[in-house]
PDB file of C-alpha atoms in Angstrom:
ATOM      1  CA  UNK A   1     108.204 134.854  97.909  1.00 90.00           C
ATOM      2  CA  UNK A   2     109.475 133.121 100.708  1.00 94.00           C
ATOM      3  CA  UNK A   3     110.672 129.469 100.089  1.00 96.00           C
ATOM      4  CA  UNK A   4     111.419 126.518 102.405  1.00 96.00           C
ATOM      5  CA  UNK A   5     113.956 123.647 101.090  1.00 96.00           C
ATOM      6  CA  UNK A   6     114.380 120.652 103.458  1.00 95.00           C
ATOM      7  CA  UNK A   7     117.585 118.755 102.956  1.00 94.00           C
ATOM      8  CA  UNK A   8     119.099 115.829 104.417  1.00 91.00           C
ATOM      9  CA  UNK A   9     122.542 114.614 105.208  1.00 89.00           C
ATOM     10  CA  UNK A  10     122.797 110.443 104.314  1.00 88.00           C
ATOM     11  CA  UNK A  11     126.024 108.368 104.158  1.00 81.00           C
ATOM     12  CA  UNK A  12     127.457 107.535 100.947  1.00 72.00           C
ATOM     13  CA  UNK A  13     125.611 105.317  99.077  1.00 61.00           C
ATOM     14  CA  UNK A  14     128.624 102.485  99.559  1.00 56.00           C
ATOM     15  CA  UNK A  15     128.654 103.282 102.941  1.00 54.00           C
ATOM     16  CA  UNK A  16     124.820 102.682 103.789  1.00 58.00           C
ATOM     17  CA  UNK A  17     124.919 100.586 106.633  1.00 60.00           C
ATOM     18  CA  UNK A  18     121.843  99.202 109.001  1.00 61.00           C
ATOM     19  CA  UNK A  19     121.746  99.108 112.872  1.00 63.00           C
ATOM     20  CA  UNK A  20     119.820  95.188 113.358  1.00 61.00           C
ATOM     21  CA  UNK A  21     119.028  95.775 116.755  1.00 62.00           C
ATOM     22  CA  UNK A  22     117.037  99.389 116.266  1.00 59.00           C
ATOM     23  CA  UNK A  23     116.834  98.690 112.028  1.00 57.00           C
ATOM     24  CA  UNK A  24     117.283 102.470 111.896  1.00 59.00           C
ATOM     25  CA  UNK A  25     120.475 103.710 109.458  1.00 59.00           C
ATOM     26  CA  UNK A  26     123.690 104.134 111.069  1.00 58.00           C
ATOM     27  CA  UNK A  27     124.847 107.681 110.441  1.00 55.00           C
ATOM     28  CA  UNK A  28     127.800 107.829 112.916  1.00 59.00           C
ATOM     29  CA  UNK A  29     131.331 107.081 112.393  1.00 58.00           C
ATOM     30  CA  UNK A  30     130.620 107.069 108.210  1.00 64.00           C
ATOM     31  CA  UNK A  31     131.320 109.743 106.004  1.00 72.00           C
ATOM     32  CA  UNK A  32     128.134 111.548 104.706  1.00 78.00           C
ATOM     33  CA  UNK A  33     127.237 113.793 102.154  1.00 86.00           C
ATOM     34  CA  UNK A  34     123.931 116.217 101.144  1.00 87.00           C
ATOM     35  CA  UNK A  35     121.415 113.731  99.758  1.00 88.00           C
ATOM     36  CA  UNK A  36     122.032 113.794  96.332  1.00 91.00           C
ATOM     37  CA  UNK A  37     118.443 114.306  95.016  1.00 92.00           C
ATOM     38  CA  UNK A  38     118.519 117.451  97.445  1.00 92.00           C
ATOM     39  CA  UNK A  39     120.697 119.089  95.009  1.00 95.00           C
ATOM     40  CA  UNK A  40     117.658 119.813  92.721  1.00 95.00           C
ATOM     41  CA  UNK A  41     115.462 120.648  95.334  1.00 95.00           C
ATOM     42  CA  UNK A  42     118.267 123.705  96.303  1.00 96.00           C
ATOM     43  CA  UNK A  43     118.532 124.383  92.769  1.00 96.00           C
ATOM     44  CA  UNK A  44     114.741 124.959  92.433  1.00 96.00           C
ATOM     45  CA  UNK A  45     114.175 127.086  95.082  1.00 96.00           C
ATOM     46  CA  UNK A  46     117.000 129.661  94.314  1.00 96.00           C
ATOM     47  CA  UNK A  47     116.035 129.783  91.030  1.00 95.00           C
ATOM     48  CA  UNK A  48     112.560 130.411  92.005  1.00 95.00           C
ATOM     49  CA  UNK A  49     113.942 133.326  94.202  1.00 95.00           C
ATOM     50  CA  UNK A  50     115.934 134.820  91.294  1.00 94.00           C
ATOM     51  CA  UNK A  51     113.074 134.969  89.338  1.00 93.00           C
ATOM     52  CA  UNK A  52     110.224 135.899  91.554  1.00 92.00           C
ATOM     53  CA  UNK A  53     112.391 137.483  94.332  1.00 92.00           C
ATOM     54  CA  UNK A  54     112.354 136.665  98.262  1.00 93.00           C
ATOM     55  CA  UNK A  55     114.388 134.164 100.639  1.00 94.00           C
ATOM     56  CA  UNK A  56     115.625 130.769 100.596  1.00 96.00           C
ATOM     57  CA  UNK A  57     115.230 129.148 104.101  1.00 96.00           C
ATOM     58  CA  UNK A  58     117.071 125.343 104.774  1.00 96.00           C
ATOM     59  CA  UNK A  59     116.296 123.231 106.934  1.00 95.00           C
ATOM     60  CA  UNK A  60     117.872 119.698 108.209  1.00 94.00           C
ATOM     61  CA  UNK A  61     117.005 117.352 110.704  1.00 93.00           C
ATOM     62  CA  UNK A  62     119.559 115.411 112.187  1.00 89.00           C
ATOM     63  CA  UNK A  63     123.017 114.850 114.501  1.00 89.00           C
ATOM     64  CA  UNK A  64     125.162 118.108 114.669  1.00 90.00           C
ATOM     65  CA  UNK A  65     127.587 116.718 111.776  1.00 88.00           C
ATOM     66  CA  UNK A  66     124.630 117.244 109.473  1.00 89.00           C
ATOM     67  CA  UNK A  67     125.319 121.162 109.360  1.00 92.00           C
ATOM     68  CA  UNK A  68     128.052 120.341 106.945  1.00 90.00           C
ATOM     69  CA  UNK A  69     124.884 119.584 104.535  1.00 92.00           C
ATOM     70  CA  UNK A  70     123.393 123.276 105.581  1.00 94.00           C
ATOM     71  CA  UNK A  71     126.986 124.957 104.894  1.00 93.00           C
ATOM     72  CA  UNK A  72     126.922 123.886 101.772  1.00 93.00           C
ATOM     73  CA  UNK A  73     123.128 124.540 101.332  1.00 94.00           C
ATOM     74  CA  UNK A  74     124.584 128.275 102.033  1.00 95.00           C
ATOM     75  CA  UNK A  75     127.156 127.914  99.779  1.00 94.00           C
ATOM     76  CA  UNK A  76     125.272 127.247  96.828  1.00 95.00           C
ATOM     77  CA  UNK A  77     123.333 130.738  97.848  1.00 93.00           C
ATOM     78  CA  UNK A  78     120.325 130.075 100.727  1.00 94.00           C
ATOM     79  CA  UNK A  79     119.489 132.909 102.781  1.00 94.00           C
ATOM     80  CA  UNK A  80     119.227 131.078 106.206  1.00 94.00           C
ATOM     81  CA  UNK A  81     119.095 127.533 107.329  1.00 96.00           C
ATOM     82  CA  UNK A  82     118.422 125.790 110.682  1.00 96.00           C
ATOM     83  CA  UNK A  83     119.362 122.668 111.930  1.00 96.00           C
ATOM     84  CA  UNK A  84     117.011 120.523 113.697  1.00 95.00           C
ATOM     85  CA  UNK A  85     119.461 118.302 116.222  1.00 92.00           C
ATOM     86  CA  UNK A  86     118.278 116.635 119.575  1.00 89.00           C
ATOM     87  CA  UNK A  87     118.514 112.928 120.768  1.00 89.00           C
ATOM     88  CA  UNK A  88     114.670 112.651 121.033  1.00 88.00           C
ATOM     89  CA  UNK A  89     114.611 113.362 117.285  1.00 89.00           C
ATOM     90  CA  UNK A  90     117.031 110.092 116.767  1.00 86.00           C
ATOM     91  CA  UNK A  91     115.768 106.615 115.124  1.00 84.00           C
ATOM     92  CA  UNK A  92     112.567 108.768 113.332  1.00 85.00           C
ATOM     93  CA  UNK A  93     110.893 107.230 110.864  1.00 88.00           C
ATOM     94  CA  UNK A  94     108.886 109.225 108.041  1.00 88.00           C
ATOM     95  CA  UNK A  95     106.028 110.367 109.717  1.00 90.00           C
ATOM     96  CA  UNK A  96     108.131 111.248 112.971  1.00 91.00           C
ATOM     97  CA  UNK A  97     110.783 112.822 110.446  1.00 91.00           C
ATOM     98  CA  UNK A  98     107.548 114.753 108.679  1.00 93.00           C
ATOM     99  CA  UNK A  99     106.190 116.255 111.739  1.00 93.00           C
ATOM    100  CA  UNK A 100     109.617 117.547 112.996  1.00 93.00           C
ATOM    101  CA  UNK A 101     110.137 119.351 110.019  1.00 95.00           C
ATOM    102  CA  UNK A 102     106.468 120.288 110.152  1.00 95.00           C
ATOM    103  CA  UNK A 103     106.919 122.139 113.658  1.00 94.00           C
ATOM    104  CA  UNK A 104     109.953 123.849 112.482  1.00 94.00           C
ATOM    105  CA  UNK A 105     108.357 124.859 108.985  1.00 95.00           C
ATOM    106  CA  UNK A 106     105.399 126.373 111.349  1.00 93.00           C
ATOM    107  CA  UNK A 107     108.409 128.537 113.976  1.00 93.00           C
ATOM    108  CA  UNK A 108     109.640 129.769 110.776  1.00 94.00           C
ATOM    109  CA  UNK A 109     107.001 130.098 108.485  1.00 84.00           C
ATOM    110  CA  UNK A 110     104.992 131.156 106.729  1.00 93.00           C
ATOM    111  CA  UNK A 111     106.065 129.996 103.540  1.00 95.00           C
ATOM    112  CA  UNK A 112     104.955 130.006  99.668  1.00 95.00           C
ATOM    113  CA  UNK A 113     106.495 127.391  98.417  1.00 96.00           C
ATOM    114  CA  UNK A 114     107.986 123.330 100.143  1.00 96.00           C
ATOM    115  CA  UNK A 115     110.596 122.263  97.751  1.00 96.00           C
ATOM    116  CA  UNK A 116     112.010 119.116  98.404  1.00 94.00           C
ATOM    117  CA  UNK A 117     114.047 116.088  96.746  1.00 93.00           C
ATOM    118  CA  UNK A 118     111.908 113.559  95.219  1.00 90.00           C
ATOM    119  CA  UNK A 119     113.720 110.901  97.723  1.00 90.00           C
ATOM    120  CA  UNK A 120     116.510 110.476 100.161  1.00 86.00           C
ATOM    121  CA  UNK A 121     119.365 107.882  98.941  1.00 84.00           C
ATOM    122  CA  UNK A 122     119.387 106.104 102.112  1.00 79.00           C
ATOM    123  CA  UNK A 123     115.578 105.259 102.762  1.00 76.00           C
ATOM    124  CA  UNK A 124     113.960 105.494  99.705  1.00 77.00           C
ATOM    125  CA  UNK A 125     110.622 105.792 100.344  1.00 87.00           C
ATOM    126  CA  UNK A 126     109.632 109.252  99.058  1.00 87.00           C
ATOM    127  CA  UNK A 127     107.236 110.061 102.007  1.00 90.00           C
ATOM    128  CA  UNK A 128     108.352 112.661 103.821  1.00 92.00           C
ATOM    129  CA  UNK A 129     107.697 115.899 101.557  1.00 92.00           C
ATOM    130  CA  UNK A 130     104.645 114.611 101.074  1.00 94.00           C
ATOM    131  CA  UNK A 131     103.848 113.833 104.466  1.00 94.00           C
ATOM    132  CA  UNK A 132     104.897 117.412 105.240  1.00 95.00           C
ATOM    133  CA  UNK A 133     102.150 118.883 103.155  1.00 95.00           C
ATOM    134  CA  UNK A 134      99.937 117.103 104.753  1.00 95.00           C
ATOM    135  CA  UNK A 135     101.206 118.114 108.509  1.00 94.00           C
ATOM    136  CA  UNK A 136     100.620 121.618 106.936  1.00 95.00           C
ATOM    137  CA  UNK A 137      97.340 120.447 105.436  1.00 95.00           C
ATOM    138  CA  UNK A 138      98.340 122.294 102.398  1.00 96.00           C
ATOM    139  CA  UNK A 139      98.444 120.609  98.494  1.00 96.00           C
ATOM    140  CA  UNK A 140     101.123 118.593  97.129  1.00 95.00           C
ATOM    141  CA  UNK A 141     102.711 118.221  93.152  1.00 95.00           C
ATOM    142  CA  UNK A 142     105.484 115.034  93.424  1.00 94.00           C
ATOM    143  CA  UNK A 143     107.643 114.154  90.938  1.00 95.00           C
ATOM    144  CA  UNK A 144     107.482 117.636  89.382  1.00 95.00           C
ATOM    145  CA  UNK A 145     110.386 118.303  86.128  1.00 95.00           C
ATOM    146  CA  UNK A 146     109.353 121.561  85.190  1.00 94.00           C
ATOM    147  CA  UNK A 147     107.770 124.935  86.631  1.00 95.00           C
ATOM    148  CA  UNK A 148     105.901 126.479  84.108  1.00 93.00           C
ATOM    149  CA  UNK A 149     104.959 129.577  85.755  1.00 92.00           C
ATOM    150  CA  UNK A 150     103.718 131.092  89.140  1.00 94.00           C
ATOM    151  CA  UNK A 151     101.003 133.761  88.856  1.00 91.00           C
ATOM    152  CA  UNK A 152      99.311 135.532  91.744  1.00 86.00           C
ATOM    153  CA  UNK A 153      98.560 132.723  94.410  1.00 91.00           C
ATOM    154  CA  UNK A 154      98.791 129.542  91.363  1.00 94.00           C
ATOM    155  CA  UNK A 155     101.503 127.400  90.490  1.00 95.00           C
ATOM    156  CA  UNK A 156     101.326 125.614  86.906  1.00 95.00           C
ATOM    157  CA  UNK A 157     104.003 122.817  86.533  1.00 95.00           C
ATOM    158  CA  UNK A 158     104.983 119.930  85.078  1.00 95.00           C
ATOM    159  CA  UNK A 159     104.947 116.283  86.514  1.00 94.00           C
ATOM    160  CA  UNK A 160     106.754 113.076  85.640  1.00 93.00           C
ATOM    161  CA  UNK A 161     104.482 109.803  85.455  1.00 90.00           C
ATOM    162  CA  UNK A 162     105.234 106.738  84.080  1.00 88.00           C
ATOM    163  CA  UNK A 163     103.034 107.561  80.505  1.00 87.00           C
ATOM    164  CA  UNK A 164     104.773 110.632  80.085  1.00 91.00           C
ATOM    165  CA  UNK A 165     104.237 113.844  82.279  1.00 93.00           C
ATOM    166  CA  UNK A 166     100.872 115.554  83.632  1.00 93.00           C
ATOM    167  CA  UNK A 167     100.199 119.674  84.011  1.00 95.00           C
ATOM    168  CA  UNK A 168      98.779 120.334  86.879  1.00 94.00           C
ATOM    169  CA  UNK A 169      97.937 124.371  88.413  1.00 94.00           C
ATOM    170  CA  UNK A 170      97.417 124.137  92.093  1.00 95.00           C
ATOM    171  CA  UNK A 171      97.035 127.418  94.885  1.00 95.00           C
ATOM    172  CA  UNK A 172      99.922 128.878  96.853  1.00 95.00           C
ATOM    173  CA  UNK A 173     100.912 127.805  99.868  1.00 95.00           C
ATOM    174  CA  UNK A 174     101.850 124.306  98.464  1.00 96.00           C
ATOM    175  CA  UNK A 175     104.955 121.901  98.522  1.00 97.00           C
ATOM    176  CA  UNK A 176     106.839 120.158  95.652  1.00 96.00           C
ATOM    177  CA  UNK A 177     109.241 117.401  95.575  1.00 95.00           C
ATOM    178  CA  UNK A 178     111.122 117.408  92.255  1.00 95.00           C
ATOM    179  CA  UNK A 179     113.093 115.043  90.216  1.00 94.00           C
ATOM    180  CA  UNK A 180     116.534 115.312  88.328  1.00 94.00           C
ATOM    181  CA  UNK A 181     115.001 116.731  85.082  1.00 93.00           C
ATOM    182  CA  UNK A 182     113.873 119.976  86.597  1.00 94.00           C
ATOM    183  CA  UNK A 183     117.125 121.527  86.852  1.00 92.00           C
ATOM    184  CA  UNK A 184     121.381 121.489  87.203  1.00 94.00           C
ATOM    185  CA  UNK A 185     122.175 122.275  90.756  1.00 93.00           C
ATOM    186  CA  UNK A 186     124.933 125.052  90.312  1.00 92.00           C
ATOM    187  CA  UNK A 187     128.578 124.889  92.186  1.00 91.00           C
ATOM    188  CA  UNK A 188     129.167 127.114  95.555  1.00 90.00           C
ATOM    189  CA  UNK A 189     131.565 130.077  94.753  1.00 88.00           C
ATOM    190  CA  UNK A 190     134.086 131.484  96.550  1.00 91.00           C
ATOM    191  CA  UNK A 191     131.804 133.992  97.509  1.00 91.00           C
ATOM    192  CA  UNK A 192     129.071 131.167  98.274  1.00 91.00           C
ATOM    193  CA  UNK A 193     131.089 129.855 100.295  1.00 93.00           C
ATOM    194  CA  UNK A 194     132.445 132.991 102.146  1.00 93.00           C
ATOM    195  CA  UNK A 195     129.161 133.542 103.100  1.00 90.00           C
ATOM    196  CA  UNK A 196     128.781 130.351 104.319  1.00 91.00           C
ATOM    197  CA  UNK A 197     131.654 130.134 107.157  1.00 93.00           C
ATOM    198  CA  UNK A 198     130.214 133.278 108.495  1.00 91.00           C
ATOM    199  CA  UNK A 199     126.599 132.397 108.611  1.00 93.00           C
ATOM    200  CA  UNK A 200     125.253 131.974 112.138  1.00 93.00           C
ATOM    201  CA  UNK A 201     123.044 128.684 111.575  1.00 94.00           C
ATOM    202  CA  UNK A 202     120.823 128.293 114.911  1.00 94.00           C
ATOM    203  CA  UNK A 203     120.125 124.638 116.148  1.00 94.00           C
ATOM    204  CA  UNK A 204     116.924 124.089 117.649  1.00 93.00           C
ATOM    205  CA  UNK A 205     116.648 121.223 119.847  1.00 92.00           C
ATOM    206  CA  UNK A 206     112.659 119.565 121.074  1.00 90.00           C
ATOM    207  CA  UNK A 207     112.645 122.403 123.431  1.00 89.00           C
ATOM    208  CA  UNK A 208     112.620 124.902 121.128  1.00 91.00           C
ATOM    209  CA  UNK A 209     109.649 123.315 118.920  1.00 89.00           C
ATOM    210  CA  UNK A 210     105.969 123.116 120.289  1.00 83.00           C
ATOM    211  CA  UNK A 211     106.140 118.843 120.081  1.00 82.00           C
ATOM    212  CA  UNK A 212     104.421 116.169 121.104  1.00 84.00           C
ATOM    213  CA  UNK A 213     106.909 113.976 122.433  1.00 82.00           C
ATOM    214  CA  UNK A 214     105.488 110.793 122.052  1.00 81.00           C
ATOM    215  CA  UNK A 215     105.260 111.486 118.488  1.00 82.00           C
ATOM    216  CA  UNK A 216     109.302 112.320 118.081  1.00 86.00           C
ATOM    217  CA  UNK A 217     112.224 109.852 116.928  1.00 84.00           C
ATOM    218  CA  UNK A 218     111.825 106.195 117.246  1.00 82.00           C
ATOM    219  CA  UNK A 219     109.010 106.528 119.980  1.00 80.00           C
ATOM    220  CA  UNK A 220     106.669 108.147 117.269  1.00 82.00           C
ATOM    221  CA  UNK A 221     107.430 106.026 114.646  1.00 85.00           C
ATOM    222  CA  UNK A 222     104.928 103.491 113.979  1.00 85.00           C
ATOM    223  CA  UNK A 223     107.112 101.830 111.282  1.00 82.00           C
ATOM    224  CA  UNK A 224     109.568  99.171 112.391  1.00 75.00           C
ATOM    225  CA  UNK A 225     112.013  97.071 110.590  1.00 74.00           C
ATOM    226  CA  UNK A 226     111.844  93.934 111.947  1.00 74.00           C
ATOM    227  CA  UNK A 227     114.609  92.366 110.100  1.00 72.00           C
ATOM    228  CA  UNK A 228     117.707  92.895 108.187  1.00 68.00           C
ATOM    229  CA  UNK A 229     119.186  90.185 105.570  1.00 69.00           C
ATOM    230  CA  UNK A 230     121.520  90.377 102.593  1.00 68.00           C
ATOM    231  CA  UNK A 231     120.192  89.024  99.914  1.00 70.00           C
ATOM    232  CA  UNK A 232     122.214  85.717  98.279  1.00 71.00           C
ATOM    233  CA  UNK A 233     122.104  84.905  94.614  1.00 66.00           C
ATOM    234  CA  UNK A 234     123.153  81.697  93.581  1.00 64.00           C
ATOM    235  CA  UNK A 235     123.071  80.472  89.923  1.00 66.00           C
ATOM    236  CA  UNK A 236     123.242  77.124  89.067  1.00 67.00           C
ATOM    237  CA  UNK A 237     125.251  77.321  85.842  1.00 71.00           C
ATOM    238  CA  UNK A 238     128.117  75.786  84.340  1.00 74.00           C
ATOM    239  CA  UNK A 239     131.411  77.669  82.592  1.00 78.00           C
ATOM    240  CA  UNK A 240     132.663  77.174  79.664  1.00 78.00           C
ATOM    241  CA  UNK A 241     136.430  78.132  78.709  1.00 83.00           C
ATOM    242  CA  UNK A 242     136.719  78.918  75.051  1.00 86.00           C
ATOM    243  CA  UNK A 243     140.222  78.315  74.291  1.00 86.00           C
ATOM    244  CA  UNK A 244     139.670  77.015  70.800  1.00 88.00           C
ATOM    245  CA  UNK A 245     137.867  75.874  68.307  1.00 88.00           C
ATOM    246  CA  UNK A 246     136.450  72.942  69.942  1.00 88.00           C
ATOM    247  CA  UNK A 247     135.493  74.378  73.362  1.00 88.00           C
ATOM    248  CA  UNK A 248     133.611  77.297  71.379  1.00 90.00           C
ATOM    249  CA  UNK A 249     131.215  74.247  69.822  1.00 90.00           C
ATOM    250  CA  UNK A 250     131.077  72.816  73.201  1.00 89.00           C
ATOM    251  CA  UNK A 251     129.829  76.328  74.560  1.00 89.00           C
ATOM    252  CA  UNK A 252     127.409  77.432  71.910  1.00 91.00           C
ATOM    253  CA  UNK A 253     125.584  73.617  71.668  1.00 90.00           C
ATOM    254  CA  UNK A 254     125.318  73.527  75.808  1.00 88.00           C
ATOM    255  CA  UNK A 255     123.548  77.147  74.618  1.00 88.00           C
ATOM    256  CA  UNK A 256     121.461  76.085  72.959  1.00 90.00           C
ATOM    257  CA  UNK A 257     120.499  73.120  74.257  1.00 89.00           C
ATOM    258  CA  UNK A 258     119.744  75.123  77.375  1.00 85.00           C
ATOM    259  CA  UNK A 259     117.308  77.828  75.286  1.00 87.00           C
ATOM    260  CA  UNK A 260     116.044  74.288  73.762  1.00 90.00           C
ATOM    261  CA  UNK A 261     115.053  72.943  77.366  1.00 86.00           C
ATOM    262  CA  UNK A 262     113.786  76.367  78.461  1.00 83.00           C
ATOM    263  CA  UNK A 263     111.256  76.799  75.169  1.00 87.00           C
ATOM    264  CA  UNK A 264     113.113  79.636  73.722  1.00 85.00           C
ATOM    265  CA  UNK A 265     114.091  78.060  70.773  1.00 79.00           C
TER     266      UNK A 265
END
């Protein structure tokens, strides 16, 4: 079985910080991590190798800092990764982002099995595994917490909804984006991470992919963010020190005469 995991490096979630002019993410000068929700999405697919056998491929799209996210992708125990760095991939939105990793899931394809994150920490939007599956024009499960088994060319797994969780059986090739429950992502180990140092990871730049350039980085992404404000809360309330037994009455018949003006009480 030969499985595909796309990861992605994002900043730490303190340090998630927004470009106004371009209202793309800035990524440079931060420190970064592997996208938290990837974790699971690693997890899945070597587990899925030790049980039905095959590779482990990793892929990330993004400046050449971001093969610190693929080392450690190796670390935990993938076969091969490839990091997918050029300028013209820079300011990509979701689709843009999709069809990247699309191009590079056809060079080194094919695969059985998409596993990816249900998310990335810094954008939030959940689109791009599955708007992978549908570069690929192959099915999707989201959201999935449990694999219940994987006979012949059909998947059977489990899927988190809001009313509980849905079993669903779909045909091989398909992807799957997977949430916290389905696993515990396991630590590198020394040997992990031996294997890691020495791994030659290639880098494949727009030249090296069969693209469509006007459908790369910002120029191909139809989304835009138009504008960037932090949000202000401002409560109109009024403290209340309770220093004794007359500032406690004080506070608890403003209280209520508050829930008493609102219709609570």
């Amino acid at each position: 079985m030969n499985i595909l995991v796309a990861i992605k490096q994002v900043p730490e979630s303190s340090n998630v910080k927004m470009d106004p002019a371009t209202g793309t993410v800035i990524r440079t000068g931060i420190e970064t991590v592997v996208n938290p929700l990837d974790l699971y999405a690693i997890e899945t697919a070597l587990s899925l190798k030790e049980k039905y056998g095959g590779d482990v491929t990793a892929v990330s799209m993004g400046p050449p800092a971001a093969m610190r996210v693929l080392r450690e992708a190796a670390a935990m125990g993938c076969d091969r990764c490839v990091l997918l760095s050029d300028r013209k991939f820079g300011g990509a939105d979701t689709l843009a982002t999709s069809y990247t990793l699309f191009l590079a899931a056809e060079k080194l394809g094919p695969f059985d099995i998409i596993v990816t994150g249900e998310r990335a920490t810094d954008g939030d939007t959940a689109q791009v595994g599955p708007a992978l599956a549908s570069w690929l024009d192959i099915p999707v499960l989201s959201y999935v917490s449990k694999i219940e088994q994987i006979t012949g060319n059909c998947i059977r797994a489990e899927r988190l909804v809001e009313e509980g969780y849905e079993i669903l059986e779909t045909s091989l090739p398909c992807l799957i984006t997977v949430v916290k429950e389905i696993a515990v992502p396991r630590l590198p180990t020394l040997k992990g991470k031996i294997h890691s140092r020495e791994m030659d990871i290639p880098v494949f730049s727009a030249d090296d992919l069969e693209v469509k350039e006007d459908y790369l980085g910002l120029k191909g992404s139809p989304t835009r963010v138009v504008k960037i404000d932090t949000p202000t809360i401002s409560r109109g309330g009024k403290m209340i020190k309770i220093q004794d037994e007359e500032s406690l009455k004080t506070a608890v018949d403003s209280l209520m005469q508050l829930l008493s003006e609102k219709g609570f009480v």
